[in-house]
mmCIF file of N, CA and C in Angstrom:
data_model
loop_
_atom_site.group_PDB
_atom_site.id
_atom_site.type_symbol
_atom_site.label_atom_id
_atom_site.label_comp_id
_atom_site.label_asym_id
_atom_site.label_seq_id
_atom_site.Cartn_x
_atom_site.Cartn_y
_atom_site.Cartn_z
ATOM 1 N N UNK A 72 92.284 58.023 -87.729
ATOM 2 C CA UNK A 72 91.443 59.073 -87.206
ATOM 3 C C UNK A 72 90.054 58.502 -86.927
ATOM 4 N N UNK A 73 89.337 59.119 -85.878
ATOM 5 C CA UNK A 73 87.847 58.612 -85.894
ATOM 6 C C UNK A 73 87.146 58.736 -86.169
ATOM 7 N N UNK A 74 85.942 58.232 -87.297
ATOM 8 C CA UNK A 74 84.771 58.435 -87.728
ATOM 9 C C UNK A 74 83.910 59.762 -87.646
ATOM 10 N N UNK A 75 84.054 60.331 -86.536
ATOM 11 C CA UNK A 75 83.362 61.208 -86.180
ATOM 12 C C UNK A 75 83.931 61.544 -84.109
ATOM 13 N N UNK A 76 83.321 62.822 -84.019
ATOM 14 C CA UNK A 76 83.856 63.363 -82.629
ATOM 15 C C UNK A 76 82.648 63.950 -81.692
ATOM 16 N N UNK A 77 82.432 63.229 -80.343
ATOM 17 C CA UNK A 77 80.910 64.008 -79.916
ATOM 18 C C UNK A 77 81.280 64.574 -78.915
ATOM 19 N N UNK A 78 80.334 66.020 -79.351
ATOM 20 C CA UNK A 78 80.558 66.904 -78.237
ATOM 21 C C UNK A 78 79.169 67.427 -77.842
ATOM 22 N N UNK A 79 79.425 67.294 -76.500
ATOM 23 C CA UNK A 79 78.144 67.418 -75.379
ATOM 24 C C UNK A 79 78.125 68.975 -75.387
ATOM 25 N N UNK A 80 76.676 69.604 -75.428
ATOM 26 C CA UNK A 80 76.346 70.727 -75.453
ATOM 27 C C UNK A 80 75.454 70.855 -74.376
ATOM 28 N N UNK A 81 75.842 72.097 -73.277
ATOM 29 C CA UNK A 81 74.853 71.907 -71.997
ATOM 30 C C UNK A 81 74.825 73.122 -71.845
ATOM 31 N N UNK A 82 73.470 73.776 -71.880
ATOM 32 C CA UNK A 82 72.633 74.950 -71.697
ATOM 33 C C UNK A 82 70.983 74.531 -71.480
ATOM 34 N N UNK A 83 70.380 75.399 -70.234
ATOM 35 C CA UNK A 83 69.298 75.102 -70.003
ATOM 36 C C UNK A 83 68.087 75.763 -71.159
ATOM 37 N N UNK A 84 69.061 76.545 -72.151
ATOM 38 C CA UNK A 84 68.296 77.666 -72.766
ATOM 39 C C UNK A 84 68.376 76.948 -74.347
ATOM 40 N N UNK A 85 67.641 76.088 -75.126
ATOM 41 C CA UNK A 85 67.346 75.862 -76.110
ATOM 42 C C UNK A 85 68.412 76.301 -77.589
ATOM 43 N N UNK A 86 68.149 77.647 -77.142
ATOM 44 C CA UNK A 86 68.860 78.732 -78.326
ATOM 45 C C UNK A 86 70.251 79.018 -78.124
ATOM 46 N N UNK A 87 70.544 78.771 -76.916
ATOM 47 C CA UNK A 87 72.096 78.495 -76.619
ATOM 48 C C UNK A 87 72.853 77.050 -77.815
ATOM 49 N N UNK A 88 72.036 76.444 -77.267
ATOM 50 C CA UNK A 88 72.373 74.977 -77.763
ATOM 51 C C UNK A 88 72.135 74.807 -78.856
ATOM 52 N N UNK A 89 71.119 75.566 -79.748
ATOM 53 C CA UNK A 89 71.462 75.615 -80.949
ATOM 54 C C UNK A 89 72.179 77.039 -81.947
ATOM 55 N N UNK A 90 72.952 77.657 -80.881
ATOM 56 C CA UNK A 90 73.915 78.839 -81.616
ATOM 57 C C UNK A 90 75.349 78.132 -81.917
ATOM 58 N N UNK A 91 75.032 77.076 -80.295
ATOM 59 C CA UNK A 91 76.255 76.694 -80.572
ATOM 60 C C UNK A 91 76.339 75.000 -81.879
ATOM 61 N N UNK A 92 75.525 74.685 -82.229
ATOM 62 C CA UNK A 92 75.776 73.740 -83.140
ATOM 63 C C UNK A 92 75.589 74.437 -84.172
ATOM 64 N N UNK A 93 75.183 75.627 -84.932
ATOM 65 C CA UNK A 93 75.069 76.110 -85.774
ATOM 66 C C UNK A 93 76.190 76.951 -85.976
ATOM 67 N N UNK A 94 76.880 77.103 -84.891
ATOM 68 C CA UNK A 94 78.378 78.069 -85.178
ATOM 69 C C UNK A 94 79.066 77.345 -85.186
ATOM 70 N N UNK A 95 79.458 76.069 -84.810
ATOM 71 C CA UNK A 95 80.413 75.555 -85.113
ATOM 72 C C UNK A 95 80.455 74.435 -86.347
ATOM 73 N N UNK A 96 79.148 74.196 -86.530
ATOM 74 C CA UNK A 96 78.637 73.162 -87.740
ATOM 75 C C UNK A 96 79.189 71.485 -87.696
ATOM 76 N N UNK A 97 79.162 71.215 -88.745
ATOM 77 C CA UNK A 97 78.950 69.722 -88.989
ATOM 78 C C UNK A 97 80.500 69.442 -89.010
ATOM 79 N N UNK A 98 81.646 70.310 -88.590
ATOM 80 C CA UNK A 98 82.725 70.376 -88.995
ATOM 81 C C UNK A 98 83.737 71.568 -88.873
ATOM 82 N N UNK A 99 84.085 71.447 -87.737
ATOM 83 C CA UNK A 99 84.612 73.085 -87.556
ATOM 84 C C UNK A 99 85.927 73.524 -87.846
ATOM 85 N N UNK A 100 86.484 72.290 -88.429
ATOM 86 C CA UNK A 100 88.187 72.131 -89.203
ATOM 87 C C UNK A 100 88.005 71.493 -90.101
ATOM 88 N N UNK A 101 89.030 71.341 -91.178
ATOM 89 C CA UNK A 101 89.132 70.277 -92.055
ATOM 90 C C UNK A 101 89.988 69.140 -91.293
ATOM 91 N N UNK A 102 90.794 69.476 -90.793
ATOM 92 C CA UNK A 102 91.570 68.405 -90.346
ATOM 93 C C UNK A 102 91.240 67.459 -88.951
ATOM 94 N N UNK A 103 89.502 67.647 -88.339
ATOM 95 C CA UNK A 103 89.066 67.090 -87.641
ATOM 96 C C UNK A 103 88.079 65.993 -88.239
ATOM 97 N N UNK A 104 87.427 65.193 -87.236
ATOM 98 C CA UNK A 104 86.144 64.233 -88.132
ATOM 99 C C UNK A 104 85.045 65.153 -87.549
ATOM 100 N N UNK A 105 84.365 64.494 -88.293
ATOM 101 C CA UNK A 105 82.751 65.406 -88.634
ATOM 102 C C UNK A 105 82.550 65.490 -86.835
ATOM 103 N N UNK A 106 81.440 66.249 -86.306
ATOM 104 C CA UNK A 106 81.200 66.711 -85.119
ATOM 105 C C UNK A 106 79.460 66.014 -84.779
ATOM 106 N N UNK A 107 79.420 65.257 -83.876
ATOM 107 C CA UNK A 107 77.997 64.477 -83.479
ATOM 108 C C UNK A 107 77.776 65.304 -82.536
ATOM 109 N N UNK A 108 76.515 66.087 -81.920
ATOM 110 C CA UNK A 108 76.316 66.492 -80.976
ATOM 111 C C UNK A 108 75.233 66.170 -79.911
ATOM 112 N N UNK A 109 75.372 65.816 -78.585
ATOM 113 C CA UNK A 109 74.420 65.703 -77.803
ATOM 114 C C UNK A 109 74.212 66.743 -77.033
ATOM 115 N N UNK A 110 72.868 66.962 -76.810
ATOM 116 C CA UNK A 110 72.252 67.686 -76.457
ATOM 117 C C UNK A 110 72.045 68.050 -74.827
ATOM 118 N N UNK A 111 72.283 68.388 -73.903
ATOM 119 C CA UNK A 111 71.679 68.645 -72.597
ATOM 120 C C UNK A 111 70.724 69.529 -72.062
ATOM 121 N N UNK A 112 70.341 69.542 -71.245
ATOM 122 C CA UNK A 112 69.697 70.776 -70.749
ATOM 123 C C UNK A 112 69.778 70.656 -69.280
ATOM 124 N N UNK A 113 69.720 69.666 -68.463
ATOM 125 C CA UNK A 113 69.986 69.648 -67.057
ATOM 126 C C UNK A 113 71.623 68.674 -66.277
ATOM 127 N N UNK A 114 71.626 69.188 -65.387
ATOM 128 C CA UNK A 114 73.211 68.334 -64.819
ATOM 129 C C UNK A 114 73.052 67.036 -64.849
ATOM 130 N N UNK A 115 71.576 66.610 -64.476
ATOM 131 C CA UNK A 115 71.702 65.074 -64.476
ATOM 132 C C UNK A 115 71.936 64.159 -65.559
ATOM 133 N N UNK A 116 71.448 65.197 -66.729
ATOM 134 C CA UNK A 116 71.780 64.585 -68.240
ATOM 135 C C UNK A 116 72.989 64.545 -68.279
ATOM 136 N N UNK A 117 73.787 65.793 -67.949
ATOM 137 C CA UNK A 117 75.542 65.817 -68.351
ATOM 138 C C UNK A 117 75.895 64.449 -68.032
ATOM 139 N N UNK A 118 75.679 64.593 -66.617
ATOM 140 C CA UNK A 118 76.829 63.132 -65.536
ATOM 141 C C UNK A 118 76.318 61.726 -66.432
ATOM 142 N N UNK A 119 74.728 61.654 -66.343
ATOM 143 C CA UNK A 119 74.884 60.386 -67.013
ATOM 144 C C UNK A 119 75.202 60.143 -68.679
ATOM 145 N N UNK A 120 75.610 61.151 -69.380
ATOM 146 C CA UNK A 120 76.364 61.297 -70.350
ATOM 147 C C UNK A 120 77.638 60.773 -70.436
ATOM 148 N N UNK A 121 78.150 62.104 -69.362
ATOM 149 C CA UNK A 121 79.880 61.199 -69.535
ATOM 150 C C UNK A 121 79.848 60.476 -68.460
ATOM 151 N N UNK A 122 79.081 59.919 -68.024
ATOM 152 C CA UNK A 122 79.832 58.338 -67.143
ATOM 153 C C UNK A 122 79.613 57.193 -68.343
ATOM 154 N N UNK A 123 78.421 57.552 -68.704
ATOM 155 C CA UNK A 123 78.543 56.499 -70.506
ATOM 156 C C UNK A 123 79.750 56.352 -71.061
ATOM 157 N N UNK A 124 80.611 57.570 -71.028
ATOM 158 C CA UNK A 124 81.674 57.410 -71.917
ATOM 159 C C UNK A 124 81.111 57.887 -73.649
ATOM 160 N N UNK A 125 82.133 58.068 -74.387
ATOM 161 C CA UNK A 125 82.032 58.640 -75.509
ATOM 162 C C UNK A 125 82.468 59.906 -75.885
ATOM 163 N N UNK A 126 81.740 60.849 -74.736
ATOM 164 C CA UNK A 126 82.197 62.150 -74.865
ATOM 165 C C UNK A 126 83.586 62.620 -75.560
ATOM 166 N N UNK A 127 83.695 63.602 -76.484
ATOM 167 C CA UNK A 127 85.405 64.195 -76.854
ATOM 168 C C UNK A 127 86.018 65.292 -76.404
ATOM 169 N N UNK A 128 84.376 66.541 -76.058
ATOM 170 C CA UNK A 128 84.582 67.786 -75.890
ATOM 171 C C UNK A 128 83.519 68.103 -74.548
ATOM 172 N N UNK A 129 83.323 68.846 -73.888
ATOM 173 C CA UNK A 129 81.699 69.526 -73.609
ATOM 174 C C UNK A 129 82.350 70.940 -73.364
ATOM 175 N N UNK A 130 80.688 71.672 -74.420
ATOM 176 C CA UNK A 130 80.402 73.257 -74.519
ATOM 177 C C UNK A 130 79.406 73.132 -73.293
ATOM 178 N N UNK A 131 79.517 74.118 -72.098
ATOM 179 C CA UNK A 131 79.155 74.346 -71.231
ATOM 180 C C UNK A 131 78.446 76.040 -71.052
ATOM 181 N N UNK A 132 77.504 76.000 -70.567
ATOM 182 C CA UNK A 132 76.740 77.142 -70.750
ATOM 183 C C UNK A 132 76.942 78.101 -69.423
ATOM 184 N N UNK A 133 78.045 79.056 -69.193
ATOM 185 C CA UNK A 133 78.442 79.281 -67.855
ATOM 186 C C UNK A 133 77.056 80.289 -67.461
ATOM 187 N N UNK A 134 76.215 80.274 -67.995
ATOM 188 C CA UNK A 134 75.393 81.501 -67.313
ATOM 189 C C UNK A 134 74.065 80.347 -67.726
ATOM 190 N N UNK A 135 74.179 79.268 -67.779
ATOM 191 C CA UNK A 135 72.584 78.238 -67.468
ATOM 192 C C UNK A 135 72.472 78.104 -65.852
ATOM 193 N N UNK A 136 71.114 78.106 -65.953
ATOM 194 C CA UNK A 136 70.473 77.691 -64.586
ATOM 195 C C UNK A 136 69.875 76.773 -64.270
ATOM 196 N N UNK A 137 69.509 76.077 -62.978
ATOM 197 C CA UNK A 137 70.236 75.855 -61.913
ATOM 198 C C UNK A 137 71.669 76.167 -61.857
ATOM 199 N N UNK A 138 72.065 74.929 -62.674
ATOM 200 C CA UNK A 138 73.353 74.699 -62.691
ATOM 201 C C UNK A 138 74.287 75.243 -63.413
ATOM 202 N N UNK A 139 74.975 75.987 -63.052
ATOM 203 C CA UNK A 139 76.059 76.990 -64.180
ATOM 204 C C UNK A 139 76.562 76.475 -64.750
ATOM 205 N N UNK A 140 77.434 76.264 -65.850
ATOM 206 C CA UNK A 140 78.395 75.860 -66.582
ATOM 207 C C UNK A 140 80.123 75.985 -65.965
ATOM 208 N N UNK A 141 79.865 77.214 -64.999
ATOM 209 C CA UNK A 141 81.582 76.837 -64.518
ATOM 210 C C UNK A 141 81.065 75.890 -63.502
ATOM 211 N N UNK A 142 80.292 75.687 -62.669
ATOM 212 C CA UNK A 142 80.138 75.055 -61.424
ATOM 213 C C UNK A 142 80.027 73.463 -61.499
ATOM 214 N N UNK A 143 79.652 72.992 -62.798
ATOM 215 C CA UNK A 143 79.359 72.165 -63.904
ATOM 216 C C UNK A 143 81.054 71.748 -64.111
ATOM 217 N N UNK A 144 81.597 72.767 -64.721
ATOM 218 C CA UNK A 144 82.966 72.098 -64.992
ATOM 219 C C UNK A 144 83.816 71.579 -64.231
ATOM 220 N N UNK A 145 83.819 72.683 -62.909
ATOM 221 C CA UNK A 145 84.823 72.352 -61.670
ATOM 222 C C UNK A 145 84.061 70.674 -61.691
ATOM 223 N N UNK A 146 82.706 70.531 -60.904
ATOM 224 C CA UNK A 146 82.769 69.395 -60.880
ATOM 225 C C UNK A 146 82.951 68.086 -61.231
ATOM 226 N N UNK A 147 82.911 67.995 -62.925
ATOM 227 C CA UNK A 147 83.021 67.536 -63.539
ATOM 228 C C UNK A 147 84.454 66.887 -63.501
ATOM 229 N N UNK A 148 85.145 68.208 -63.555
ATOM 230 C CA UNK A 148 86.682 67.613 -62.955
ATOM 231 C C UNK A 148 87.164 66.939 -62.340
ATOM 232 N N UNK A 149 86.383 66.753 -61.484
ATOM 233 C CA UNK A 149 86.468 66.367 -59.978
ATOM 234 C C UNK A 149 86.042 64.907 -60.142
ATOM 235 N N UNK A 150 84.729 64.969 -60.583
ATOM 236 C CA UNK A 150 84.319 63.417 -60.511
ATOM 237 C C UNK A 150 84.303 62.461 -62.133
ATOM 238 N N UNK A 151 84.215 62.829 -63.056
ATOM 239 C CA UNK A 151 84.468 61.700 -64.084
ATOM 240 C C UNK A 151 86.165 61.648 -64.588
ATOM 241 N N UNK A 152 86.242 60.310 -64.377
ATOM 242 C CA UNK A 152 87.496 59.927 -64.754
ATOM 243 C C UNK A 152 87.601 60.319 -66.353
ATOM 244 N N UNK A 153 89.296 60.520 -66.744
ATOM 245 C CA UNK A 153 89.568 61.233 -67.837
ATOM 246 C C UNK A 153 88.346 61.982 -68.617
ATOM 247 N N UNK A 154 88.051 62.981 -67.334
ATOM 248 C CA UNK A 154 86.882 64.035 -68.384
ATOM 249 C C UNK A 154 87.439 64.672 -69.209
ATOM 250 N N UNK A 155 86.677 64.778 -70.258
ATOM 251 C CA UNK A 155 86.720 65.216 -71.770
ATOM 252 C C UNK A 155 87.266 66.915 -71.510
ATOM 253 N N UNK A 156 88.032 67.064 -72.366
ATOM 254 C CA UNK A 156 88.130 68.712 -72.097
ATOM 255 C C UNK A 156 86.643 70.083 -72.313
ATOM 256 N N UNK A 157 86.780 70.697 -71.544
ATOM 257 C CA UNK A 157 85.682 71.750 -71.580
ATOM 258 C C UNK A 157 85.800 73.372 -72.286
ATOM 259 N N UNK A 158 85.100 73.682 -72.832
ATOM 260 C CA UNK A 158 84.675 74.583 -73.825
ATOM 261 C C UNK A 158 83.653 75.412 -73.005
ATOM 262 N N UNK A 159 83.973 76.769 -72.188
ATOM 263 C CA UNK A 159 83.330 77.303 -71.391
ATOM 264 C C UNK A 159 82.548 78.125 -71.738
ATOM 265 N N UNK A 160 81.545 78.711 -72.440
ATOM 266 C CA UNK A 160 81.096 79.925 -72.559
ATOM 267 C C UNK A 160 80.511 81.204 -71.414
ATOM 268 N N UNK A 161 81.158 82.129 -71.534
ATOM 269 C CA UNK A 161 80.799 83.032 -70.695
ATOM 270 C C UNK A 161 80.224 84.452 -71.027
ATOM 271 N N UNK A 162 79.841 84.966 -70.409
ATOM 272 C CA UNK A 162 78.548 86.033 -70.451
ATOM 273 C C UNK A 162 79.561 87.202 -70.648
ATOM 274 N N UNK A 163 80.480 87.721 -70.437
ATOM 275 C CA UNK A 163 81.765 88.841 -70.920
ATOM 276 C C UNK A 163 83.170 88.456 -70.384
ATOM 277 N N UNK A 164 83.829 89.144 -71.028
ATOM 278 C CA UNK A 164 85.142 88.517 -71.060
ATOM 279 C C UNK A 164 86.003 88.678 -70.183
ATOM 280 N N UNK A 165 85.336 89.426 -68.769
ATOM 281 C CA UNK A 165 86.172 89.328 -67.298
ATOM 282 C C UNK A 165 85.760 88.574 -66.852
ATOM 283 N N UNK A 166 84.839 87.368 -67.386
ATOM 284 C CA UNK A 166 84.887 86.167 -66.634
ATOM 285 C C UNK A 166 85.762 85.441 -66.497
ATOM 286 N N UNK A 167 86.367 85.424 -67.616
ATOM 287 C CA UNK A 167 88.184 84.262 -67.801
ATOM 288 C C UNK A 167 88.473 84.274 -66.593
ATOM 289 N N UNK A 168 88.793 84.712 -65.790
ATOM 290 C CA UNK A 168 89.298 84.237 -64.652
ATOM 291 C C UNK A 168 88.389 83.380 -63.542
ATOM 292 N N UNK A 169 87.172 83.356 -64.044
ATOM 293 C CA UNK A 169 86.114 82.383 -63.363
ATOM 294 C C UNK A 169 86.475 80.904 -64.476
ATOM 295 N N UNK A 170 86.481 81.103 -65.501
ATOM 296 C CA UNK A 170 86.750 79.984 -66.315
ATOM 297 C C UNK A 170 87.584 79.213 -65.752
ATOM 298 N N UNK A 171 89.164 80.122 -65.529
ATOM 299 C CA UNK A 171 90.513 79.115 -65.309
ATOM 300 C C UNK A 171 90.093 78.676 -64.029
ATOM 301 N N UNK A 172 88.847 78.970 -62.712
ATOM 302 C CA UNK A 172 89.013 78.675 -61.453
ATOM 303 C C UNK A 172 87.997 77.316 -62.233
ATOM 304 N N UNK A 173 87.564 77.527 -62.822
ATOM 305 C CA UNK A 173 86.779 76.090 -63.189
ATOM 306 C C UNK A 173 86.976 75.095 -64.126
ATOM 307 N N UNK A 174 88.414 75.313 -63.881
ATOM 308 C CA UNK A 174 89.554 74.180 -64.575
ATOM 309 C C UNK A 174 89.006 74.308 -66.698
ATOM 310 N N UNK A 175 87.949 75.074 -67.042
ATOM 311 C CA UNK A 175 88.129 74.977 -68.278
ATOM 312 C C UNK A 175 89.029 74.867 -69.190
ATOM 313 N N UNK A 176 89.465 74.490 -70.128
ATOM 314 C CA UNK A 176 90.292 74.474 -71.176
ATOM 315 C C UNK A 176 90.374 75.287 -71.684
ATOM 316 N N UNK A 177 89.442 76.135 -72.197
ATOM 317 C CA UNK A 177 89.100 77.071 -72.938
ATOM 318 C C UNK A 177 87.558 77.788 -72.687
ATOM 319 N N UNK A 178 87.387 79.291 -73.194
ATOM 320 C CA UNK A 178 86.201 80.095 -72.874
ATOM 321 C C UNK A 178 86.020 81.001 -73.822
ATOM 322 N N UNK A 179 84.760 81.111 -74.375
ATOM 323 C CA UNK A 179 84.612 82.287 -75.247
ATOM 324 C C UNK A 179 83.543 82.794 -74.990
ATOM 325 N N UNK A 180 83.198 84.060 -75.144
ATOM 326 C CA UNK A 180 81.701 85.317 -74.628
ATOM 327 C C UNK A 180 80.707 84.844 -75.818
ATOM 328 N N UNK A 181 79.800 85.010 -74.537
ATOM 329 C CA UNK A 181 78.213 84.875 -75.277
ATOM 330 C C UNK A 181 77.875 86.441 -76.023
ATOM 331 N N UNK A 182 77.201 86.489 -76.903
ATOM 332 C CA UNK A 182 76.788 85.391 -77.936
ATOM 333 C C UNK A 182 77.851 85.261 -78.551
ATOM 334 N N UNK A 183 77.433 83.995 -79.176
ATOM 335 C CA UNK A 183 78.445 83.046 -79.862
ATOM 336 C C UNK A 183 79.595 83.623 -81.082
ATOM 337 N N UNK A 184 80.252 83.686 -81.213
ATOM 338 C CA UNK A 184 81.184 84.648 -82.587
ATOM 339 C C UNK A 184 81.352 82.830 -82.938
ATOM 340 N N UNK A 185 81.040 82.574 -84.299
ATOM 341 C CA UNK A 185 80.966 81.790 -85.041
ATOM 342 C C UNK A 185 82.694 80.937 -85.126
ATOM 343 N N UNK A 186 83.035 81.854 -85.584
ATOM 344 C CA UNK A 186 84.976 81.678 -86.023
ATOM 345 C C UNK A 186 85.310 81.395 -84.401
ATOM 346 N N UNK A 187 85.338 82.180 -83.243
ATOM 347 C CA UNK A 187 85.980 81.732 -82.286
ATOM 348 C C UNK A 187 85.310 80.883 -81.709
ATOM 349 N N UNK A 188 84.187 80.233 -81.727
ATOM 350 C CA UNK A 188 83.909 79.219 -81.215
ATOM 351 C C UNK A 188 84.545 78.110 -81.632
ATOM 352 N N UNK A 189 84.504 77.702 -83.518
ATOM 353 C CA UNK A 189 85.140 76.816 -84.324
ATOM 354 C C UNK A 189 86.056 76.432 -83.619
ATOM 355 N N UNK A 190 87.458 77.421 -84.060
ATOM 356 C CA UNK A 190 88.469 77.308 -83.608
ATOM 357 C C UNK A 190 89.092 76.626 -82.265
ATOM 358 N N UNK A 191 88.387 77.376 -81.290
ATOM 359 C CA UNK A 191 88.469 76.989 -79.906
ATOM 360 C C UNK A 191 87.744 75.106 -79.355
ATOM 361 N N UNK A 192 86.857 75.206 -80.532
ATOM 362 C CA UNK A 192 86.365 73.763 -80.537
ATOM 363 C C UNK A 192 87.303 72.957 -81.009
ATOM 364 N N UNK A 193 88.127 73.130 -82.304
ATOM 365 C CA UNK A 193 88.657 72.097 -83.245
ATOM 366 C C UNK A 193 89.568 72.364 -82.454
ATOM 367 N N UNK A 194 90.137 72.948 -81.571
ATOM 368 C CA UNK A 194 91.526 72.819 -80.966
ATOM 369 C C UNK A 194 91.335 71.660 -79.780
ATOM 370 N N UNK A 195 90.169 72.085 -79.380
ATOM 371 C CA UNK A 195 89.924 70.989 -77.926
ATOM 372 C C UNK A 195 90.061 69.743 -78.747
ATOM 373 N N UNK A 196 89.068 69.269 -79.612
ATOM 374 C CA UNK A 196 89.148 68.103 -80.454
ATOM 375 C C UNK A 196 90.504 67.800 -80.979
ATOM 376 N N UNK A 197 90.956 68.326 -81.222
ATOM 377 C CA UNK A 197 92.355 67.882 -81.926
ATOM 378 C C UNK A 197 93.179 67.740 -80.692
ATOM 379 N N UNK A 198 93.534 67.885 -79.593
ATOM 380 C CA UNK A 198 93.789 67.735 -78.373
ATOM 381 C C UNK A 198 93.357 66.355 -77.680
ATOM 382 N N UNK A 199 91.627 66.275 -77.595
ATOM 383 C CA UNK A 199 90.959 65.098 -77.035
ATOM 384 C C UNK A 199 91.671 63.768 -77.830
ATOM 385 N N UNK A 200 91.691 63.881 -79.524
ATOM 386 C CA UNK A 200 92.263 62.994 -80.476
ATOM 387 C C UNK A 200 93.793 62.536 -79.953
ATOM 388 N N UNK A 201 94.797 63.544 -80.135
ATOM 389 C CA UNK A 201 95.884 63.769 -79.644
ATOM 390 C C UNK A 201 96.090 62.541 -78.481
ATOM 391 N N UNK A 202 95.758 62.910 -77.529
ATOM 392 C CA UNK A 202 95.723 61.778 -76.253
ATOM 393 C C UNK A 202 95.461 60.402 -75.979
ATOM 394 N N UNK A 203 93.884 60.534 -77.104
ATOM 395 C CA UNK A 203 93.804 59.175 -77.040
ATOM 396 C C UNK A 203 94.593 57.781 -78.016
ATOM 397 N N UNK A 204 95.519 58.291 -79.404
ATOM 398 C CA UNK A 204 96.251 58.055 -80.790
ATOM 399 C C UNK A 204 97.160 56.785 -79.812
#
């Protein structure tokens, strides 16, 4: 298993980015490794993030601006090779169907519900792990 698992957090809004490291914590399973998080706030940070490589997960902020978080994902899809799976957050829960058009993995409503974020995280991670074994 690996040392630890990093997941990219991208919201232009501060308090986004820290609901979501505080809801999901230092560890959002037992049966995952501890959780490193980087931080974003603009698209140009994302891309040159994961073209670095490293990435396991990215929480995406579908209602940040400029750049949305689904508009963010589609592309993402599109252009980094084996991108990391995505963790969509959305503003209410008839967005899901904006999620699946933006190839997300998964989506959960703002604000953050602590437990379904976890969950929905340690599943992506245990997935990202999964693939690479």
């Amino acid at each position: 298993m690996q040392s630890s698992a990093t997941v990219l957090v991208y919201s232009d809004d501060a308090n986004t980015r820290s609901q979501v490291r505080l809801a999901a914590g230092r560890r959002p399973a037992a049966d995952i490794p501890p959780v490193e998080y980087v931080e974003c706030a603009t698209l140009p940070a994302v891309l040159a993030h994961l073209e670095a490589g490293g990435i396991d997960v990215c929480v995406l902020d579908g209602e940040a601006v400029p750049a949305g978080g689904m508009g963010v994902a589609r592309q993402i899809k599109d252009e980094i090779f084996r991108c990391p799976p995505v963790l969509l957050l959305i503003g209410r829960p008839q967005d899901a169907w904006l999620a699946t058009w933006s190839r997300a993995e998964a989506a959960v409503t703002l604000p953050v519900d602590p437990v379904e974020l976890a969950d929905a995280l340690a599943a992506l991670i245990r997935s990202r792990l999964s693939v690479e074994a």
